[in-house]
C-alpha cells in the first residue's frame, strides 16, 4: 500500500484508506463527495511542477486537482499498468 | 428548445406562493438551469442571517406563480463549508414546497449520494439529470424510468445548456407541486436528522448504479484529455497560461478602456448640451453641486459599465470553459505559499485593467477566507486609471527619458505590495478548506451564457454601488468646492492639505499634491484634471508647474502614495458590497493608507539621505 503521491503516473489504483491528519472529517467528507473513498478507482494523470498539485482521475468521469499535502493522506493499491497511448 | 415559462410575473415573496429550492453539487449546471428559467428576472433575495447572495425569481407553472431559489452548490449536506452551512440554515428556517436536486448525468456515481441524503430528510424531492447530452457522447446510458422507480422519486432528463427536456421538466415540477396536500414547513430538526442518518452506504449507491446505468468499459480518449495534455503540460502549461492571460488582458485594454472613454465622451456631451443649459438659471454653487458633485458621481458609475460587461463576458468564457479551475492547478505551487490559489492570481492580473470587476470576480472562490485575502490584495494592482496619473507625473518630473524605467519600478512595487499583503494577512484569513478542486471537462460556453453573465453582473453593480458613489462624490465635492468661492488651498480640502503637512511633509508631498490625493480618492482619472484646477492653470501648464515645483524624489514619492492608497471610491464601494462587512472595508482602507504612508516615507527619507551624502 502506498500513498497517492507515490503512485506512478497513469497507473490505476484502488483507494484502500483515507487517513486524514487528526481525523479531519471535513476533508474526508469532501474527498468522499468527489469520489475518493475506499474501494474507488483513482489514477494520477499528471503532477504540476514546483511541488504543485496532482491531477487525478477519480472513477471514470471525475477529475480533480489536489495538493500533495492532501494526497499523502490517501492510501492506494495499484492494480494494473495502463500504458499511455 | 421547447417551451418557456411565463416570465412576466413580478418577483414577490408572499408566504402563500409555493417555493422551489434548487440543490446540487458544484459543476452540475444548476445555475445554467436557473438562469435559463429566470432570464432577466433574477434578483438577489433577502434572507435573515444569510450573507451569501441567493438568486431567486418567480415563474408561472401551469398558471400557478411559484418562487424559485438557487441555493449554492454543495458537496455534502453535512459539510462545514460556508455554502453547506448556508443551505442547512435555509432548509432549517425556510419552508420549501419542492426541492429539485440537479445531478450531472455523467457522474451519477458521486451525485446520487446527495439525493439519498435529501430523500432521507423527507423533503418533497424531484431529480433532474442534467448534461444528458454529454453522457450520451460518452456512451453512458441511464435507464431513467427504473431510476425513478428505485428511488421512488420523479426523475427527468435534461440538457440545461442547450434547452433539451425543459418542457418535460416543467410538467414534472408542476405535477409534483400539484400533488402536495399539506403546506410546506421548515426543517428545524435538520441537524439532528442528519446526525442520526449517518453515512449513506456506498452499497446502496452501487446497487442503484448497477440497475440503471450502463457505461462503456473503456472510454475513448476525449477532447478534454487531448487539450489537457497540452494546456496542463509540465513545461508548456504555464507559458500557455500567460499567453491566455495576456490575450484576456489585451481585450480589456483594447476594447474595455476605449469603451470607457466613449462613455465619458457621452456623459461629457450630456453635461454640456443638456445639463448645463438646464441648470444655468441656478446659483453658481448649486450648479457646481449638481454638475461637479452629483453628475460626476453618475458619470463615474456609467464609465464602469462597458468594462464590467466585457470583463464578465470574458469571465464567463474562462469559467464555463473549465479553464479557470485549471489555472488554479497551474499556479497553485506559487500561490499556496501565500495562502491564495491560482484563481486569485487571475483576478489580480485582471485587476491591472480595473480593480472593480476583479473584486466582483472573486465570487468564484467559495472559501470566505480565501476570497477575503484575495480582495485585500487586488486593490494594489496598478490599474489603468492610476497608470494615466503616473504617465502624467513621470512626463513632468522625469524628462530625461528614464520614464519607462520609473513606470516599470512602479509595476514591481505593485506586485511587491500584493505579495507583502498576502504574506502579512494569510494567517488572519486562513483558508482551512481543503484544496480539492474539480476540473470539469472543457465545454463550449454558449453565447447566451456569456451575454447573461455580462448583463447580470452589471445590473447588480449598478443597483448596489450608485448610492455609495453619489454620496462619496458629493462629499469630495464639498471638500474641494466649499466654502463658497474658495479655490485651491482655501477650500476645506486645501485646508486639510495644509493641516496634514506634519504628516505629509516627511513624504515630500506638499499641500497642493495632498489636495490632489483627496481628489484621487474619488477616481484616479480625476487627479490630473484636479491638479490643473488646484494650480488654477490649464492642464498643459499644470505639467510645467509641477516640473518647476516638484523634485524627482517628491514626484516619485507622490507616485508611490498614489499607487498604494485607496484605489478609488468605486473600488471601495465594490469591496464593501462584496465583503458585506464595514470592518473589512475599513481594514482595507486603513491598511492601504498606512502602507502608502510608510512606503513613501521610507523612499523619500532615503532619497534625501543619499542626496545629502552626494
mmCIF file with all atom_site columns, N, CA and C in Angstrom, chain A residues 26-27 29-31 33-35 37 46-55 57 59-67 70, chain B residues 25 75-76 78-81 106-107 110 113 202 219 225 228-229 232 329 332-333 336-337 340 433-439:
data_model
loop_
_atom_site.group_PDB
_atom_site.id
_atom_site.type_symbol
_atom_site.label_atom_id
_atom_site.label_alt_id
_atom_site.label_comp_id
_atom_site.label_asym_id
_atom_site.label_entity_id
_atom_site.label_seq_id
_atom_site.pdbx_PDB_ins_code
_atom_site.Cartn_x
_atom_site.Cartn_y
_atom_site.Cartn_z
_atom_site.occupancy
_atom_site.B_iso_or_equiv
_atom_site.pdbx_formal_charge
_atom_site.auth_seq_id
_atom_site.auth_comp_id
_atom_site.auth_asym_id
_atom_site.auth_atom_id
_atom_site.pdbx_PDB_model_num
ATOM 1   N N  . UNK A 1 26  ? -14.097 16.966 7.839   1.00 0.00 ? 26  UNK A N  1
ATOM 2   C CA . UNK A 1 26  ? -14.464 17.820 6.710   1.00 0.00 ? 26  UNK A CA 1
ATOM 3   C C  . UNK A 1 26  ? -13.737 17.370 5.446   1.00 0.00 ? 26  UNK A C  1
ATOM 4   N N  . UNK A 1 27  ? -12.438 17.061 5.602   1.00 0.00 ? 27  UNK A N  1
ATOM 5   C CA . UNK A 1 27  ? -11.658 16.632 4.439   1.00 0.00 ? 27  UNK A CA 1
ATOM 6   C C  . UNK A 1 27  ? -12.111 15.259 3.950   1.00 0.00 ? 27  UNK A C  1
ATOM 7   N N  . UNK A 1 29  ? -15.042 13.937 4.224   1.00 0.00 ? 29  UNK A N  1
ATOM 8   C CA . UNK A 1 29  ? -16.339 14.084 3.550   1.00 0.00 ? 29  UNK A CA 1
ATOM 9   C C  . UNK A 1 29  ? -16.188 14.696 2.169   1.00 0.00 ? 29  UNK A C  1
ATOM 10  N N  . UNK A 1 30  ? -15.340 15.737 2.073   1.00 0.00 ? 30  UNK A N  1
ATOM 11  C CA . UNK A 1 30  ? -15.152 16.389 0.780   1.00 0.00 ? 30  UNK A CA 1
ATOM 12  C C  . UNK A 1 30  ? -14.545 15.412 -0.225  1.00 0.00 ? 30  UNK A C  1
ATOM 13  N N  . UNK A 1 31  ? -13.532 14.664 0.227   1.00 0.00 ? 31  UNK A N  1
ATOM 14  C CA . UNK A 1 31  ? -12.904 13.689 -0.672  1.00 0.00 ? 31  UNK A CA 1
ATOM 15  C C  . UNK A 1 31  ? -13.915 12.634 -1.100  1.00 0.00 ? 31  UNK A C  1
ATOM 16  N N  . UNK A 1 33  ? -17.152 12.962 -1.308  1.00 0.00 ? 33  UNK A N  1
ATOM 17  C CA . UNK A 1 33  ? -18.128 13.543 -2.230  1.00 0.00 ? 33  UNK A CA 1
ATOM 18  C C  . UNK A 1 33  ? -17.545 13.665 -3.628  1.00 0.00 ? 33  UNK A C  1
ATOM 19  N N  . UNK A 1 34  ? -16.216 13.815 -3.712  1.00 0.00 ? 34  UNK A N  1
ATOM 20  C CA . UNK A 1 34  ? -15.583 13.871 -5.028  1.00 0.00 ? 34  UNK A CA 1
ATOM 21  C C  . UNK A 1 34  ? -15.214 12.464 -5.503  1.00 0.00 ? 34  UNK A C  1
ATOM 22  N N  . UNK A 1 35  ? -15.621 11.463 -4.750  1.00 0.00 ? 35  UNK A N  1
ATOM 23  C CA . UNK A 1 35  ? -15.444 10.083 -5.193  1.00 0.00 ? 35  UNK A CA 1
ATOM 24  C C  . UNK A 1 35  ? -14.232 9.392  -4.607  1.00 0.00 ? 35  UNK A C  1
ATOM 25  N N  . UNK A 1 37  ? -12.923 7.569  -1.953  1.00 0.00 ? 37  UNK A N  1
ATOM 26  C CA . UNK A 1 37  ? -13.307 6.812  -0.764  1.00 0.00 ? 37  UNK A CA 1
ATOM 27  C C  . UNK A 1 37  ? -12.836 5.385  -0.970  1.00 0.00 ? 37  UNK A C  1
ATOM 28  N N  . UNK A 1 46  ? -1.235  13.627 -14.005 1.00 0.00 ? 46  UNK A N  1
ATOM 29  C CA . UNK A 1 46  ? -0.002  14.429 -14.078 1.00 0.00 ? 46  UNK A CA 1
ATOM 30  C C  . UNK A 1 46  ? 0.213   15.156 -12.765 1.00 0.00 ? 46  UNK A C  1
ATOM 31  N N  . UNK A 1 47  ? 1.452   15.628 -12.608 1.00 0.00 ? 47  UNK A N  1
ATOM 32  C CA . UNK A 1 47  ? 1.778   16.397 -11.423 1.00 0.00 ? 47  UNK A CA 1
ATOM 33  C C  . UNK A 1 47  ? 2.270   17.769 -11.870 1.00 0.00 ? 47  UNK A C  1
ATOM 34  N N  . UNK A 1 48  ? 1.781   18.811 -11.201 1.00 0.00 ? 48  UNK A N  1
ATOM 35  C CA . UNK A 1 48  ? 2.233   20.164 -11.544 1.00 0.00 ? 48  UNK A CA 1
ATOM 36  C C  . UNK A 1 48  ? 3.655   20.367 -11.029 1.00 0.00 ? 48  UNK A C  1
ATOM 37  N N  . UNK A 1 49  ? 4.400   21.215 -11.728 1.00 0.00 ? 49  UNK A N  1
ATOM 38  C CA . UNK A 1 49  ? 5.792   21.455 -11.364 1.00 0.00 ? 49  UNK A CA 1
ATOM 39  C C  . UNK A 1 49  ? 5.940   22.196 -10.048 1.00 0.00 ? 49  UNK A C  1
ATOM 40  N N  . UNK A 1 50  ? 7.149   22.301 -9.575  1.00 0.00 ? 50  UNK A N  1
ATOM 41  C CA . UNK A 1 50  ? 7.497   23.056 -8.359  1.00 0.00 ? 50  UNK A CA 1
ATOM 42  C C  . UNK A 1 50  ? 6.700   22.591 -7.140  1.00 0.00 ? 50  UNK A C  1
ATOM 43  N N  . UNK A 1 51  ? 6.453   21.286 -7.043  1.00 0.00 ? 51  UNK A N  1
ATOM 44  C CA . UNK A 1 51  ? 5.707   20.787 -5.883  1.00 0.00 ? 51  UNK A CA 1
ATOM 45  C C  . UNK A 1 51  ? 4.232   21.139 -5.894  1.00 0.00 ? 51  UNK A C  1
ATOM 46  N N  . UNK A 1 52  ? 3.699   21.443 -7.066  1.00 0.00 ? 52  UNK A N  1
ATOM 47  C CA . UNK A 1 52  ? 2.290   21.808 -7.198  1.00 0.00 ? 52  UNK A CA 1
ATOM 48  C C  . UNK A 1 52  ? 1.375   20.601 -7.071  1.00 0.00 ? 52  UNK A C  1
ATOM 49  N N  . UNK A 1 53  ? 0.078   20.805 -7.325  1.00 0.00 ? 53  UNK A N  1
ATOM 50  C CA . UNK A 1 53  ? -0.901  19.740 -7.074  1.00 0.00 ? 53  UNK A CA 1
ATOM 51  C C  . UNK A 1 53  ? -0.848  18.571 -8.060  1.00 0.00 ? 53  UNK A C  1
ATOM 52  N N  . UNK A 1 54  ? -1.613  17.535 -7.752  1.00 0.00 ? 54  UNK A N  1
ATOM 53  C CA . UNK A 1 54  ? -1.748  16.386 -8.641  1.00 0.00 ? 54  UNK A CA 1
ATOM 54  C C  . UNK A 1 54  ? -3.066  16.499 -9.397  1.00 0.00 ? 54  UNK A C  1
ATOM 55  N N  . UNK A 1 55  ? -3.047  16.046 -10.628 1.00 0.00 ? 55  UNK A N  1
ATOM 56  C CA . UNK A 1 55  ? -4.276  15.964 -11.425 1.00 0.00 ? 55  UNK A CA 1
ATOM 57  C C  . UNK A 1 55  ? -4.706  14.491 -11.407 1.00 0.00 ? 55  UNK A C  1
ATOM 58  N N  . UNK A 1 57  ? -7.662  11.401 -11.810 1.00 0.00 ? 57  UNK A N  1
ATOM 59  C CA . UNK A 1 57  ? -8.980  10.965 -12.271 1.00 0.00 ? 57  UNK A CA 1
ATOM 60  C C  . UNK A 1 57  ? -9.560  10.036 -11.215 1.00 0.00 ? 57  UNK A C  1
ATOM 61  N N  . UNK A 1 59  ? -12.732 7.483  -10.325 1.00 0.00 ? 59  UNK A N  1
ATOM 62  C CA . UNK A 1 59  ? -13.759 6.733  -11.020 1.00 0.00 ? 59  UNK A CA 1
ATOM 63  C C  . UNK A 1 59  ? -13.487 6.859  -12.507 1.00 0.00 ? 59  UNK A C  1
ATOM 64  N N  . UNK A 1 60  ? -14.549 7.012  -13.307 1.00 0.00 ? 60  UNK A N  1
ATOM 65  C CA . UNK A 1 60  ? -14.334 7.086  -14.745 1.00 0.00 ? 60  UNK A CA 1
ATOM 66  C C  . UNK A 1 60  ? -14.449 8.507  -15.276 1.00 0.00 ? 60  UNK A C  1
ATOM 67  N N  . UNK A 1 61  ? -15.239 9.353  -14.620 1.00 0.00 ? 61  UNK A N  1
ATOM 68  C CA . UNK A 1 61  ? -15.603 10.624 -15.253 1.00 0.00 ? 61  UNK A CA 1
ATOM 69  C C  . UNK A 1 61  ? -15.338 11.865 -14.413 1.00 0.00 ? 61  UNK A C  1
ATOM 70  N N  . UNK A 1 62  ? -14.744 11.715 -13.227 1.00 0.00 ? 62  UNK A N  1
ATOM 71  C CA . UNK A 1 62  ? -14.470 12.894 -12.416 1.00 0.00 ? 62  UNK A CA 1
ATOM 72  C C  . UNK A 1 62  ? -12.970 13.155 -12.402 1.00 0.00 ? 62  UNK A C  1
ATOM 73  N N  . UNK A 1 63  ? -12.596 14.419 -12.585 1.00 0.00 ? 63  UNK A N  1
ATOM 74  C CA . UNK A 1 63  ? -11.179 14.762 -12.467 1.00 0.00 ? 63  UNK A CA 1
ATOM 75  C C  . UNK A 1 63  ? -11.020 15.878 -11.450 1.00 0.00 ? 63  UNK A C  1
ATOM 76  N N  . UNK A 1 64  ? -10.023 15.721 -10.577 1.00 0.00 ? 64  UNK A N  1
ATOM 77  C CA . UNK A 1 64  ? -9.811  16.734 -9.546  1.00 0.00 ? 64  UNK A CA 1
ATOM 78  C C  . UNK A 1 64  ? -8.329  17.109 -9.476  1.00 0.00 ? 64  UNK A C  1
ATOM 79  N N  . UNK A 1 65  ? -8.089  18.315 -8.935  1.00 0.00 ? 65  UNK A N  1
ATOM 80  C CA . UNK A 1 65  ? -6.734  18.731 -8.604  1.00 0.00 ? 65  UNK A CA 1
ATOM 81  C C  . UNK A 1 65  ? -6.637  18.690 -7.094  1.00 0.00 ? 65  UNK A C  1
ATOM 82  N N  . UNK A 1 66  ? -5.624  18.048 -6.558  1.00 0.00 ? 66  UNK A N  1
ATOM 83  C CA . UNK A 1 66  ? -5.446  18.113 -5.114  1.00 0.00 ? 66  UNK A CA 1
ATOM 84  C C  . UNK A 1 66  ? -3.981  18.256 -4.753  1.00 0.00 ? 66  UNK A C  1
ATOM 85  N N  . UNK A 1 67  ? -3.756  19.001 -3.658  1.00 0.00 ? 67  UNK A N  1
ATOM 86  C CA . UNK A 1 67  ? -2.384  19.291 -3.246  1.00 0.00 ? 67  UNK A CA 1
ATOM 87  C C  . UNK A 1 67  ? -1.720  18.035 -2.705  1.00 0.00 ? 67  UNK A C  1
ATOM 88  N N  . UNK A 1 70  ? -2.617  16.891 0.750   1.00 0.00 ? 70  UNK A N  1
ATOM 89  C CA . UNK A 1 70  ? -3.819  16.083 0.900   1.00 0.00 ? 70  UNK A CA 1
ATOM 90  C C  . UNK A 1 70  ? -3.614  14.676 0.317   1.00 0.00 ? 70  UNK A C  1
ATOM 91  N N  . UNK B 2 25  ? -24.640 19.529 -6.483  1.00 0.00 ? 25  UNK B N  1
ATOM 92  C CA . UNK B 2 25  ? -23.209 19.726 -6.282  1.00 0.00 ? 25  UNK B CA 1
ATOM 93  C C  . UNK B 2 25  ? -22.716 20.836 -7.201  1.00 0.00 ? 25  UNK B C  1
ATOM 94  N N  . UNK B 2 75  ? -21.285 19.866 -1.654  1.00 0.00 ? 75  UNK B N  1
ATOM 95  C CA . UNK B 2 75  ? -20.797 18.504 -1.855  1.00 0.00 ? 75  UNK B CA 1
ATOM 96  C C  . UNK B 2 75  ? -21.493 17.522 -0.915  1.00 0.00 ? 75  UNK B C  1
ATOM 97  N N  . UNK B 2 76  ? -21.729 17.998 0.305   1.00 0.00 ? 76  UNK B N  1
ATOM 98  C CA . UNK B 2 76  ? -22.274 17.099 1.312   1.00 0.00 ? 76  UNK B CA 1
ATOM 99  C C  . UNK B 2 76  ? -23.166 17.942 2.217   1.00 0.00 ? 76  UNK B C  1
ATOM 100 N N  . UNK B 2 78  ? -23.862 17.542 5.138   1.00 0.00 ? 78  UNK B N  1
ATOM 101 C CA . UNK B 2 78  ? -23.326 17.661 6.498   1.00 0.00 ? 78  UNK B CA 1
ATOM 102 C C  . UNK B 2 78  ? -22.054 18.505 6.527   1.00 0.00 ? 78  UNK B C  1
ATOM 103 N N  . UNK B 2 79  ? -21.602 18.975 5.352   1.00 0.00 ? 79  UNK B N  1
ATOM 104 C CA . UNK B 2 79  ? -20.293 19.622 5.242   1.00 0.00 ? 79  UNK B CA 1
ATOM 105 C C  . UNK B 2 79  ? -20.152 20.884 6.074   1.00 0.00 ? 79  UNK B C  1
ATOM 106 N N  . UNK B 2 80  ? -18.907 21.366 6.192   1.00 0.00 ? 80  UNK B N  1
ATOM 107 C CA . UNK B 2 80  ? -18.628 22.519 7.050   1.00 0.00 ? 80  UNK B CA 1
ATOM 108 C C  . UNK B 2 80  ? -18.322 23.784 6.251   1.00 0.00 ? 80  UNK B C  1
ATOM 109 N N  . UNK B 2 81  ? -18.284 23.672 4.924   1.00 0.00 ? 81  UNK B N  1
ATOM 110 C CA . UNK B 2 81  ? -18.002 24.858 4.112   1.00 0.00 ? 81  UNK B CA 1
ATOM 111 C C  . UNK B 2 81  ? -19.137 25.872 4.279   1.00 0.00 ? 81  UNK B C  1
ATOM 112 N N  . UNK B 2 106 ? -23.274 12.441 -16.070 1.00 0.00 ? 106 UNK B N  1
ATOM 113 C CA . UNK B 2 106 ? -22.053 11.677 -16.331 1.00 0.00 ? 106 UNK B CA 1
ATOM 114 C C  . UNK B 2 106 ? -21.377 11.231 -15.035 1.00 0.00 ? 106 UNK B C  1
ATOM 115 N N  . UNK B 2 107 ? -21.833 11.780 -13.907 1.00 0.00 ? 107 UNK B N  1
ATOM 116 C CA . UNK B 2 107 ? -21.164 11.486 -12.631 1.00 0.00 ? 107 UNK B CA 1
ATOM 117 C C  . UNK B 2 107 ? -22.145 11.000 -11.572 1.00 0.00 ? 107 UNK B C  1
ATOM 118 N N  . UNK B 2 110 ? -21.168 9.741  -8.093  1.00 0.00 ? 110 UNK B N  1
ATOM 119 C CA . UNK B 2 110 ? -20.921 10.635 -6.963  1.00 0.00 ? 110 UNK B CA 1
ATOM 120 C C  . UNK B 2 110 ? -22.180 11.357 -6.511  1.00 0.00 ? 110 UNK B C  1
ATOM 121 N N  . UNK B 2 113 ? -25.441 10.134 -4.025  1.00 0.00 ? 113 UNK B N  1
ATOM 122 C CA . UNK B 2 113 ? -25.242 10.286 -2.586  1.00 0.00 ? 113 UNK B CA 1
ATOM 123 C C  . UNK B 2 113 ? -26.078 11.429 -2.007  1.00 0.00 ? 113 UNK B C  1
ATOM 124 N N  . UNK B 2 202 ? -22.255 3.078  0.721   1.00 0.00 ? 202 UNK B N  1
ATOM 125 C CA . UNK B 2 202 ? -21.775 3.073  -0.658  1.00 0.00 ? 202 UNK B CA 1
ATOM 126 C C  . UNK B 2 202 ? -22.473 1.967  -1.435  1.00 0.00 ? 202 UNK B C  1
ATOM 127 N N  . UNK B 2 219 ? -13.374 4.139  -21.906 1.00 0.00 ? 219 UNK B N  1
ATOM 128 C CA . UNK B 2 219 ? -13.752 5.399  -22.543 1.00 0.00 ? 219 UNK B CA 1
ATOM 129 C C  . UNK B 2 219 ? -12.730 5.758  -23.611 1.00 0.00 ? 219 UNK B C  1
ATOM 130 N N  . UNK B 2 225 ? -9.071  15.285 -22.622 1.00 0.00 ? 225 UNK B N  1
ATOM 131 C CA . UNK B 2 225 ? -7.773  14.666 -22.351 1.00 0.00 ? 225 UNK B CA 1
ATOM 132 C C  . UNK B 2 225 ? -6.693  15.192 -23.272 1.00 0.00 ? 225 UNK B C  1
ATOM 133 N N  . UNK B 2 228 ? -5.933  18.805 -22.269 1.00 0.00 ? 228 UNK B N  1
ATOM 134 C CA . UNK B 2 228 ? -5.176  18.871 -21.025 1.00 0.00 ? 228 UNK B CA 1
ATOM 135 C C  . UNK B 2 228 ? -3.718  18.479 -21.226 1.00 0.00 ? 228 UNK B C  1
ATOM 136 N N  . UNK B 2 229 ? -3.496  17.505 -22.126 1.00 0.00 ? 229 UNK B N  1
ATOM 137 C CA . UNK B 2 229 ? -2.122  17.078 -22.384 1.00 0.00 ? 229 UNK B CA 1
ATOM 138 C C  . UNK B 2 229 ? -1.288  18.274 -22.821 1.00 0.00 ? 229 UNK B C  1
ATOM 139 N N  . UNK B 2 232 ? -2.127  21.606 -19.742 1.00 0.00 ? 232 UNK B N  1
ATOM 140 C CA . UNK B 2 232 ? -1.598  21.363 -18.396 1.00 0.00 ? 232 UNK B CA 1
ATOM 141 C C  . UNK B 2 232 ? -0.203  20.739 -18.480 1.00 0.00 ? 232 UNK B C  1
ATOM 142 N N  . UNK B 2 329 ? -4.865  25.046 -10.821 1.00 0.00 ? 329 UNK B N  1
ATOM 143 C CA . UNK B 2 329 ? -3.934  23.920 -10.794 1.00 0.00 ? 329 UNK B CA 1
ATOM 144 C C  . UNK B 2 329 ? -2.530  24.373 -11.200 1.00 0.00 ? 329 UNK B C  1
ATOM 145 N N  . UNK B 2 332 ? -0.860  26.873 -8.578  1.00 0.00 ? 332 UNK B N  1
ATOM 146 C CA . UNK B 2 332 ? -1.001  26.573 -7.160  1.00 0.00 ? 332 UNK B CA 1
ATOM 147 C C  . UNK B 2 332 ? 0.326   26.502 -6.410  1.00 0.00 ? 332 UNK B C  1
ATOM 148 N N  . UNK B 2 333 ? 1.363   25.992 -7.070  1.00 0.00 ? 333 UNK B N  1
ATOM 149 C CA . UNK B 2 333 ? 2.647   25.817 -6.387  1.00 0.00 ? 333 UNK B CA 1
ATOM 150 C C  . UNK B 2 333 ? 3.121   27.138 -5.794  1.00 0.00 ? 333 UNK B C  1
ATOM 151 N N  . UNK B 2 336 ? -0.065  28.854 -3.248  1.00 0.00 ? 336 UNK B N  1
ATOM 152 C CA . UNK B 2 336 ? -0.370  28.180 -1.984  1.00 0.00 ? 336 UNK B CA 1
ATOM 153 C C  . UNK B 2 336 ? 0.502   28.741 -0.864  1.00 0.00 ? 336 UNK B C  1
ATOM 154 N N  . UNK B 2 337 ? 1.741   29.109 -1.192  1.00 0.00 ? 337 UNK B N  1
ATOM 155 C CA . UNK B 2 337 ? 2.651   29.652 -0.171  1.00 0.00 ? 337 UNK B CA 1
ATOM 156 C C  . UNK B 2 337 ? 2.138   30.977 0.365   1.00 0.00 ? 337 UNK B C  1
ATOM 157 N N  . UNK B 2 340 ? -3.063  31.783 -1.028  1.00 0.00 ? 340 UNK B N  1
ATOM 158 C CA . UNK B 2 340 ? -4.024  32.086 -2.100  1.00 0.00 ? 340 UNK B CA 1
ATOM 159 C C  . UNK B 2 340 ? -4.099  30.897 -3.041  1.00 0.00 ? 340 UNK B C  1
ATOM 160 N N  . UNK B 2 433 ? -10.260 25.443 4.164   1.00 0.00 ? 433 UNK B N  1
ATOM 161 C CA . UNK B 2 433 ? -10.945 24.470 3.322   1.00 0.00 ? 433 UNK B CA 1
ATOM 162 C C  . UNK B 2 433 ? -9.911  23.699 2.509   1.00 0.00 ? 433 UNK B C  1
ATOM 163 N N  . UNK B 2 434 ? -10.091 22.391 2.407   1.00 0.00 ? 434 UNK B N  1
ATOM 164 C CA . UNK B 2 434 ? -9.099  21.620 1.661   1.00 0.00 ? 434 UNK B CA 1
ATOM 165 C C  . UNK B 2 434 ? -9.064  22.042 0.199   1.00 0.00 ? 434 UNK B C  1
ATOM 166 N N  . UNK B 2 435 ? -7.871  22.026 -0.379  1.00 0.00 ? 435 UNK B N  1
ATOM 167 C CA . UNK B 2 435 ? -7.758  22.332 -1.801  1.00 0.00 ? 435 UNK B CA 1
ATOM 168 C C  . UNK B 2 435 ? -8.009  21.044 -2.573  1.00 0.00 ? 435 UNK B C  1
ATOM 169 N N  . UNK B 2 436 ? -9.257  20.792 -2.862  1.00 0.00 ? 436 UNK B N  1
ATOM 170 C CA . UNK B 2 436 ? -9.620  19.654 -3.700  1.00 0.00 ? 436 UNK B CA 1
ATOM 171 C C  . UNK B 2 436 ? -10.572 20.233 -4.723  1.00 0.00 ? 436 UNK B C  1
ATOM 172 N N  . UNK B 2 437 ? -10.045 20.513 -5.887  1.00 0.00 ? 437 UNK B N  1
ATOM 173 C CA . UNK B 2 437 ? -10.797 21.296 -6.850  1.00 0.00 ? 437 UNK B CA 1
ATOM 174 C C  . UNK B 2 437 ? -11.167 20.428 -8.034  1.00 0.00 ? 437 UNK B C  1
ATOM 175 N N  . UNK B 2 438 ? -12.452 20.445 -8.378  1.00 0.00 ? 438 UNK B N  1
ATOM 176 C CA . UNK B 2 438 ? -12.862 19.652 -9.523  1.00 0.00 ? 438 UNK B CA 1
ATOM 177 C C  . UNK B 2 438 ? -12.384 20.301 -10.812 1.00 0.00 ? 438 UNK B C  1
ATOM 178 N N  . UNK B 2 439 ? -11.888 19.504 -11.733 1.00 0.00 ? 439 UNK B N  1
ATOM 179 C CA . UNK B 2 439 ? -11.512 20.019 -13.059 1.00 0.00 ? 439 UNK B CA 1
ATOM 180 C C  . UNK B 2 439 ? -12.540 19.492 -14.045 1.00 0.00 ? 439 UNK B C  1
#
